[in-house]
Coordinates of C-alpha atoms and ligand atoms in Angstrom, one line a residue:
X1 CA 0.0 0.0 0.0
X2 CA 1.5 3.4 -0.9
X3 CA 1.1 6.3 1.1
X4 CA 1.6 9.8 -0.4
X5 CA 2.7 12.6 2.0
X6 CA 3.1 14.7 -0.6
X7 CA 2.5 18.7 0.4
X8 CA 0.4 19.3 -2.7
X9 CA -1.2 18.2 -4.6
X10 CA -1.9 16.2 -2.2
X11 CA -3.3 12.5 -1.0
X12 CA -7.1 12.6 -1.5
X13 CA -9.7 10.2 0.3
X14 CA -9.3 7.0 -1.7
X15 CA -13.1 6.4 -1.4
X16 CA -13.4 9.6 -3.1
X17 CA -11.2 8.4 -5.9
X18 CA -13.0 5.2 -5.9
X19 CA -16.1 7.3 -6.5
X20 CA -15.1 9.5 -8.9
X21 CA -13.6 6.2 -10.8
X22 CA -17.2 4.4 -11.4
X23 CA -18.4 7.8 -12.1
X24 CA -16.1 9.0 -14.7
X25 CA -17.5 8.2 -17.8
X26 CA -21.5 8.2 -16.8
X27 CA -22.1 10.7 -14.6
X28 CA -25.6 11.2 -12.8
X29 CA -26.9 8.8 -15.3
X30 CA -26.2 11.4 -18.4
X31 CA -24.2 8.9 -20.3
X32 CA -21.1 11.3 -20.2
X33 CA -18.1 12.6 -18.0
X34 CA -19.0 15.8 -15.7
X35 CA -16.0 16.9 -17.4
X36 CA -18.0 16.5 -20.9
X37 CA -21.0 19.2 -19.9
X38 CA -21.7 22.7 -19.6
X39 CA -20.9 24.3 -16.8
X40 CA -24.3 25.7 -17.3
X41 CA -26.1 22.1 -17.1
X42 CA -29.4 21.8 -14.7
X43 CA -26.7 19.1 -13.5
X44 CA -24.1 20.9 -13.0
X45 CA -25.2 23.8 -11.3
X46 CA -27.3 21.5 -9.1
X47 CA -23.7 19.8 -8.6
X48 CA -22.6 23.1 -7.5
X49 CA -25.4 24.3 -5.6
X50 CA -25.3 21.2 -3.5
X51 CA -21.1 21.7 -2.6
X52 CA -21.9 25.2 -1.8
X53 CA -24.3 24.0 0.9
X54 CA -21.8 21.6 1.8
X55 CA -19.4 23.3 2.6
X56 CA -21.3 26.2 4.5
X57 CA -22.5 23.1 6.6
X58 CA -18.8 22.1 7.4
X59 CA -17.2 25.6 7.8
X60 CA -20.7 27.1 9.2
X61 CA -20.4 29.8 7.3
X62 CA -22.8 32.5 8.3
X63 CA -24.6 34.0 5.6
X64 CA -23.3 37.3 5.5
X65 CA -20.8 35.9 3.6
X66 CA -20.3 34.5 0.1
X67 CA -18.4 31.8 -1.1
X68 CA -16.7 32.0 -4.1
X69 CA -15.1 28.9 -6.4
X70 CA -12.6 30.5 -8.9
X71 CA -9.2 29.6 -10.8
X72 CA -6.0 30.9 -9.9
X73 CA -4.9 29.1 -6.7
X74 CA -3.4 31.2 -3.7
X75 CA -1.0 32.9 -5.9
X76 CA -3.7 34.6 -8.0
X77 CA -5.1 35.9 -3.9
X78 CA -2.1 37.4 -3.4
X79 CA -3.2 40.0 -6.2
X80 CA -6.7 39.7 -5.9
X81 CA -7.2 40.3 -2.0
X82 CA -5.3 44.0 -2.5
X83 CA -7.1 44.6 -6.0
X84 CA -10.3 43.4 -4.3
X85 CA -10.1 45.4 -1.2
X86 CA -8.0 48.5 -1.1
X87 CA -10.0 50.8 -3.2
X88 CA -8.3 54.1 -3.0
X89 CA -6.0 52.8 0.2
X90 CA -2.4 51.9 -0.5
X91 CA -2.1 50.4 3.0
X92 CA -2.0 47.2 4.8
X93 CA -0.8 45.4 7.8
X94 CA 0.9 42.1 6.4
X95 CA 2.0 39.7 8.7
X96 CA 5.5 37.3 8.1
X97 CA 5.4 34.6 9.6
X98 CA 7.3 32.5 6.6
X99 CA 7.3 31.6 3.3
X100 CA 4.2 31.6 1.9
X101 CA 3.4 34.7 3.8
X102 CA 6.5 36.4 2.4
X103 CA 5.5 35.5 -0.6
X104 CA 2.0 37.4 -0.2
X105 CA 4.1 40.2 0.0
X106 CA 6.2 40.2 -2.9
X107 CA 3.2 40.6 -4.6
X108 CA 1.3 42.9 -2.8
X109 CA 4.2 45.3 -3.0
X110 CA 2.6 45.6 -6.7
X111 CA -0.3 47.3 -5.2
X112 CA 0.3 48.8 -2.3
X113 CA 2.8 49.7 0.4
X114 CA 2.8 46.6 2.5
X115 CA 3.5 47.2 6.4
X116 CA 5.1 44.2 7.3
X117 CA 5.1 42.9 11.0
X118 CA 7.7 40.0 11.3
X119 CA 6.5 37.4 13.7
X120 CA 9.4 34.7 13.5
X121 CA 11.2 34.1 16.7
X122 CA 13.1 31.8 18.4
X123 CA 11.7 29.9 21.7
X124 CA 13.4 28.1 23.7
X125 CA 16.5 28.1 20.4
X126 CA 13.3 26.7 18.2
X127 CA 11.3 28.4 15.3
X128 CA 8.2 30.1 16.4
X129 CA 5.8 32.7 15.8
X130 CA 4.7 35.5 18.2
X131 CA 1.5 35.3 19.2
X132 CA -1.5 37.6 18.0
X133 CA -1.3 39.6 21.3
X134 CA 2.2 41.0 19.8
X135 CA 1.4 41.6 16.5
X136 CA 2.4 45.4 16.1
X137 CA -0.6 46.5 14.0
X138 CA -1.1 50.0 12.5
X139 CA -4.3 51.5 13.5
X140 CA -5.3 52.6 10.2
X141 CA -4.7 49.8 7.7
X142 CA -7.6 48.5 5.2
X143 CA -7.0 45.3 6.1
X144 CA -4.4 42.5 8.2
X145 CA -3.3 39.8 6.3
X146 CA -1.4 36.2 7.4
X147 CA -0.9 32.3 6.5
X148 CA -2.7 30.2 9.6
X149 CA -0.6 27.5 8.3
X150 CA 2.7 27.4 6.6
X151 CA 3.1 24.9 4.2
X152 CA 7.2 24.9 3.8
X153 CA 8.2 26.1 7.3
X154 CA 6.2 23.9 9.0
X155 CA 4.7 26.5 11.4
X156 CA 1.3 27.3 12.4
X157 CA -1.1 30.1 13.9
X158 CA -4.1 28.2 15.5
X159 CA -5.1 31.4 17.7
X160 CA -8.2 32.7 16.0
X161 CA -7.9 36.3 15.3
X162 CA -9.9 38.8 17.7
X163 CA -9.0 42.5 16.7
X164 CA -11.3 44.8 17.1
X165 CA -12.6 46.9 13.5
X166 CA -10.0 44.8 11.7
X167 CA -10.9 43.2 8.9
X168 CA -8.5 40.5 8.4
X169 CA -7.7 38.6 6.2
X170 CA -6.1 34.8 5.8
X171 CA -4.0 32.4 3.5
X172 CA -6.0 29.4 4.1
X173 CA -4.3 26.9 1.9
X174 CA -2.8 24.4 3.6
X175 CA -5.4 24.0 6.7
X176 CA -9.1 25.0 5.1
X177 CA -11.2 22.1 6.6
X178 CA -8.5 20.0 8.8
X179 CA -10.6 21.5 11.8
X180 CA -13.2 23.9 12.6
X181 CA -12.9 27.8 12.8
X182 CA -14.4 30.4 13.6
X183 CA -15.2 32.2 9.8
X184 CA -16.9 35.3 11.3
X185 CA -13.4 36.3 12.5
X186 CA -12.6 37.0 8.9
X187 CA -13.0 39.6 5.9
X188 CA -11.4 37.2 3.6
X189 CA -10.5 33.4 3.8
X190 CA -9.2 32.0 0.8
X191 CA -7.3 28.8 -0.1
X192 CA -6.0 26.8 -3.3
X193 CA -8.0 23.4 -3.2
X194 CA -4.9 20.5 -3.3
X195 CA -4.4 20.1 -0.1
X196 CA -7.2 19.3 1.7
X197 CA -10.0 20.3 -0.2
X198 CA -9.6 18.8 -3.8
X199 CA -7.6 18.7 -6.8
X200 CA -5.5 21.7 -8.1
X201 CA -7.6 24.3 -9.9
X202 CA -9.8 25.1 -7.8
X203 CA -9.7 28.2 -5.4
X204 CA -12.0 28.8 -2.8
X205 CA -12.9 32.5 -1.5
X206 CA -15.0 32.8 1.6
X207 CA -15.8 36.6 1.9
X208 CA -18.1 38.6 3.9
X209 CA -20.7 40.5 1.6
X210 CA -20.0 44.4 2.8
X211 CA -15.7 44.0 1.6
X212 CA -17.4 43.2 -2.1
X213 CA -17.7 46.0 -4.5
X214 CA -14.6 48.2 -3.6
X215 CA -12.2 46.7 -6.3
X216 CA -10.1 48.7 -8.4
X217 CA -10.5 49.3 -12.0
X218 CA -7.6 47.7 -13.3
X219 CA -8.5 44.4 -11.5
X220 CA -9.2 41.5 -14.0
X221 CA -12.7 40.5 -13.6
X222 CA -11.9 37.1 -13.4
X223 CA -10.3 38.4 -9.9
X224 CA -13.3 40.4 -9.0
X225 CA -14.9 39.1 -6.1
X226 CA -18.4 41.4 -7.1
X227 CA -18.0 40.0 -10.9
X228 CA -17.5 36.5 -9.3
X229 CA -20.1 36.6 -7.1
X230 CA -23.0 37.9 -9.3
X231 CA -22.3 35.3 -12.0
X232 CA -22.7 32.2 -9.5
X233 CA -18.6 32.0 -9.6
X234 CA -19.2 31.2 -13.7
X235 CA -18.4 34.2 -14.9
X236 CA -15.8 32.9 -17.3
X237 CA -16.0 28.3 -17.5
X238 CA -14.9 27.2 -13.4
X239 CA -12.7 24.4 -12.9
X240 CA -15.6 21.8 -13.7
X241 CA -13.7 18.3 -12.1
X242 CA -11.6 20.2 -9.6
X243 CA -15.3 21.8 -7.9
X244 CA -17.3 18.1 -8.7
X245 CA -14.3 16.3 -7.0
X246 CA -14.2 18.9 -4.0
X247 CA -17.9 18.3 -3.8
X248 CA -17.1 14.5 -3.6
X249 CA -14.4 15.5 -0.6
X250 CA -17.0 17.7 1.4
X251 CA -19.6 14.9 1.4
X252 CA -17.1 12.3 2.4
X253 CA -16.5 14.9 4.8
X254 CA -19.6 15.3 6.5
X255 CA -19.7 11.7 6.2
X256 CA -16.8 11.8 8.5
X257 CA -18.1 13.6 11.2
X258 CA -17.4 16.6 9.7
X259 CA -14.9 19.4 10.9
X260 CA -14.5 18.4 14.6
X261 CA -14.0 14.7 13.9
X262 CA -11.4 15.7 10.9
X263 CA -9.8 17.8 13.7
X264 CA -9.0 15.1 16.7
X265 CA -7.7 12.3 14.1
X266 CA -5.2 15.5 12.7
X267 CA -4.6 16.5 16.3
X268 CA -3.8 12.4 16.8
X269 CA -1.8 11.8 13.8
X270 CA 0.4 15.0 14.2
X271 CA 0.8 14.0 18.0
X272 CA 1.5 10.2 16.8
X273 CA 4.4 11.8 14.6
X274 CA 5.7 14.6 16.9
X275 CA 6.1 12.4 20.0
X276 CA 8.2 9.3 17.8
X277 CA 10.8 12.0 16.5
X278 CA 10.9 14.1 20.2
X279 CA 11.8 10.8 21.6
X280 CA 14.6 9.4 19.1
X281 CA 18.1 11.1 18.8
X282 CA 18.6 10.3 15.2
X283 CA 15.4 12.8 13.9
X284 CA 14.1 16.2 15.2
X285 CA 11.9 19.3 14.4
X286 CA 13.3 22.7 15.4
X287 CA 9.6 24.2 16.0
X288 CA 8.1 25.4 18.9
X289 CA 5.7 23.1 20.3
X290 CA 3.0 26.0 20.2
X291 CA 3.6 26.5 16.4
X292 CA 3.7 23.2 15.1
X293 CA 2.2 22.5 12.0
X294 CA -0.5 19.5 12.3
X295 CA -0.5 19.4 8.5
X296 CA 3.0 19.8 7.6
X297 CA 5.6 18.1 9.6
X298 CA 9.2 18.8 8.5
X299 CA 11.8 16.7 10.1
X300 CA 15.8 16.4 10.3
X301 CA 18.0 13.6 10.0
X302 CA 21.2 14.3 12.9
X303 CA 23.5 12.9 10.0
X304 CA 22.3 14.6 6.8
X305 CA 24.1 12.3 4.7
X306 CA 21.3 9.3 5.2
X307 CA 19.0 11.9 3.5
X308 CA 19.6 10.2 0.2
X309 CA 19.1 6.6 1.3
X310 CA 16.2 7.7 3.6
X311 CA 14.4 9.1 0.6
X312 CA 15.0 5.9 -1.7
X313 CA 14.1 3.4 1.3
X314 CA 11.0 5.0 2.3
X315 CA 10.4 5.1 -1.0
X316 CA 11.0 1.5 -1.7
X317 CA 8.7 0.7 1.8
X318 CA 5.2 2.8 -0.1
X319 CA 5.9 6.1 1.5
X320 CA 5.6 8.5 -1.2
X321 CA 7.0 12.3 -1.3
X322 CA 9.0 12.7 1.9
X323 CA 11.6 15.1 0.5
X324 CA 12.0 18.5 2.3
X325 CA 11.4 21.9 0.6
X326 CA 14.8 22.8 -0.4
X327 CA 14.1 25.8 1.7
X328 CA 14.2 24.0 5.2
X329 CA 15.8 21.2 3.6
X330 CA 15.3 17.2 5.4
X331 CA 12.1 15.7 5.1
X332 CA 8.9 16.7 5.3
X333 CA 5.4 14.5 5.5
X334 CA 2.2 16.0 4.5
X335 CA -0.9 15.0 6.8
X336 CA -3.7 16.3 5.5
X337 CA -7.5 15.1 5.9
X338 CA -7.0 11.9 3.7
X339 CA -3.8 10.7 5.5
X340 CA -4.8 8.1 7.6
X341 CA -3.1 6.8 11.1
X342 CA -2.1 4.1 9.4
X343 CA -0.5 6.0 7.2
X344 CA 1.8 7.7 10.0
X345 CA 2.1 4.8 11.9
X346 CA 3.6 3.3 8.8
X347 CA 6.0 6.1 8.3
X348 CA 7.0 6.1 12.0
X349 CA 7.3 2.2 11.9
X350 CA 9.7 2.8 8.8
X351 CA 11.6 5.8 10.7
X352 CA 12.3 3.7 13.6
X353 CA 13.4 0.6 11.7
X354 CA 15.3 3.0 9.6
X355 CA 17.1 4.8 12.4
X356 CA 18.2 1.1 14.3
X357 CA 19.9 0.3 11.0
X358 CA 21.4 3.0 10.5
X359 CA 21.7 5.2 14.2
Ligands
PLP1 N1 -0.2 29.6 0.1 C1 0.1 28.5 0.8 C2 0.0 28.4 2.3 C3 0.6 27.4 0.0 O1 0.9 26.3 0.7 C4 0.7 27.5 -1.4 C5 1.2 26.4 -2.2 O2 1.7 25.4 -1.7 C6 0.3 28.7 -2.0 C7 -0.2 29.7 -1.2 C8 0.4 28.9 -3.4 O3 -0.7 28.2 -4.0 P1 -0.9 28.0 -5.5 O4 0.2 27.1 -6.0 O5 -2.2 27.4 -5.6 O6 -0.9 29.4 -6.2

């Protein structure tokens, strides 16, 4: 059995796949692929209809908000969120708290003067964030911006934001539906869908209703949250397999137990993985406990030069796509919604074998 850690795309539910797999090629009884119809089908926009109402049911969204389903993944957020919101403002608070976050600046710089507030720190000599309380915000930004969950550096924010007349704003990409939040702390939540939601292509915008309407000009429409959100998000043609399989996901989802189920076997997987490299000599992760990532968890071998032969054994054993971003360098296994324990209790059987032949 092969298990796929990889940080995205990522692993999706195999009953999904399974699903999607007797479905392929006569869908809903129409004889053809969902991937063969109009996007403006009685099928397909029930299709869509139905996943919108899903997912509100997972996230409980309230309805003050809109949820959009567009192309573009994160990267295309990083321009539309500025573009969208700003209006006449150049300024906004954005928060660094690594590489993905950093990255949301680079391009915002195109389109406004960025305030950034680093939050990296070291506790205890480990890599950590500061907490919300010490985030140095100006008091007249549009908006605050930040990534809950960083992908590559293997940190995360779980605090939910509480800042009074701020509308902020989040990079939810790598942790959208791996527990439950809180959405009516948010202006903006958006995430690319291969992760946890669905195959790449898909973007998902969760916005509340008032923030629409203030874009700039120059802002592609395809990027315009009002344009978006008055055509149903098929303004131009969606991602039509990437939304029907993220459909698939969020039933399989509530299926599940929905959001708070999906977030104790994360919090018990993560935990499972953490606590079998904190107790071996021959691995370990330089984040603060309070900041670890239960999606992303990037590891070190204390002899680097095994890196190579770890890579091609786990490999060998079914344990797909450990390889570290070459930023952090060492390992790294994705956990996401569709990893099961067995999955990390295969990869921390192989990590323990690995480390007695080789330690
Ligand atoms: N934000 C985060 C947290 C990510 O992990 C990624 C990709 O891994 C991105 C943004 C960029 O997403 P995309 O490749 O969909 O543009």
């Amino acid at each position: 059995q092969v298990f796929n850690f990889s940080s995205g795309p990522a692993m999706l539910p195999a009953e999904v796949l399974r699903r999607a797999e007797q479905e392929l090629v006569n869908w809903r009884g129409l004889g053809t692929s969902v991937m063969e119809i109009s996007h403006r089908s009685k099928e397909f926009i029930d299709m869509a209809d139905e996943s919108e109402r899903d997912l509100r049911e997972l996230l409980s969204i309230p309805d003050n908000y809109k949820v959009l389903f567009a192309h573009g993944g994160g990267r295309a957020q990083f321009a539309a969120v500025p573009l969208n919101l700003l209006g006449a403002s150049r300024s906004a608070d954005y928060i660094d708290g690594g590489y993905w976050a950093h990255s949301a600046i680079d391009e915002a710089k195109k389109y406004c003067d960025p305030r950034v507030i680093d939050i990296k720190t070291r506790i205890d000599g480990l890599r950590g964030l500061k907490p919300m309380s010490e985030w140095d915000l100006s008091p007249d930004s549009t908006y605050v911006h930040y990534c809950p969950n960083e992908t590559i550096d293997g940190v995360a924010i779980d605090e939910m934001p509480a800042f009074a007349d701020r509308t902020v704003v989040a990079d939810y990409s790598s942790t959208l539906l791996s527990r439950p939040i809180d959405v009516s702390r948010y202006g903006v939540i958006y995430a690319g869908a291969q992760k946890n939601i669905g195959p790449a292509g898909l973007t998902l915008i969760i916005v509340r209703e008032d923030l629409i309407g203030s874009a700039r000009q120059e802002l592609p429409s395809i990027l315009d949250y009002q344009v978006l959100a008055k055509h149903d998000s098929m303004f131009n043609t969606p991602p039509t397999f990437a939304w029907y399989l993220s459909g698939l996901v969020f039933k399989w989802l509530l299926a599940q137990g929905g959001l708070v189920e999906m977030g104790k076997r994360n919090q018990a997987k993560a935990d499972y993985l953490y606590n079998a490299i904190d107790q071996s000599d021959f691995y370990r992760n330089d984040v603060a406990p309070a900041n670890r990532s239960r999606m992303n968890v990037p590891f070190l071998l204390a002899d680097e030069t095994l890196n190579a032969l770890f890579l091609e054994e786990s490999l060998a054993a079914g344990l797909h796509a450990l390889k570290g971003h070459r930023v952090v360098g060492g390992m790294r296994a994705s956990i996401y919604n569709a990893m099961p324990l067995a999955g990390v209790q295969a990869l921390v059987d192989f990590m323990q074998d690995f480390a007695r032949r080789h330690g």
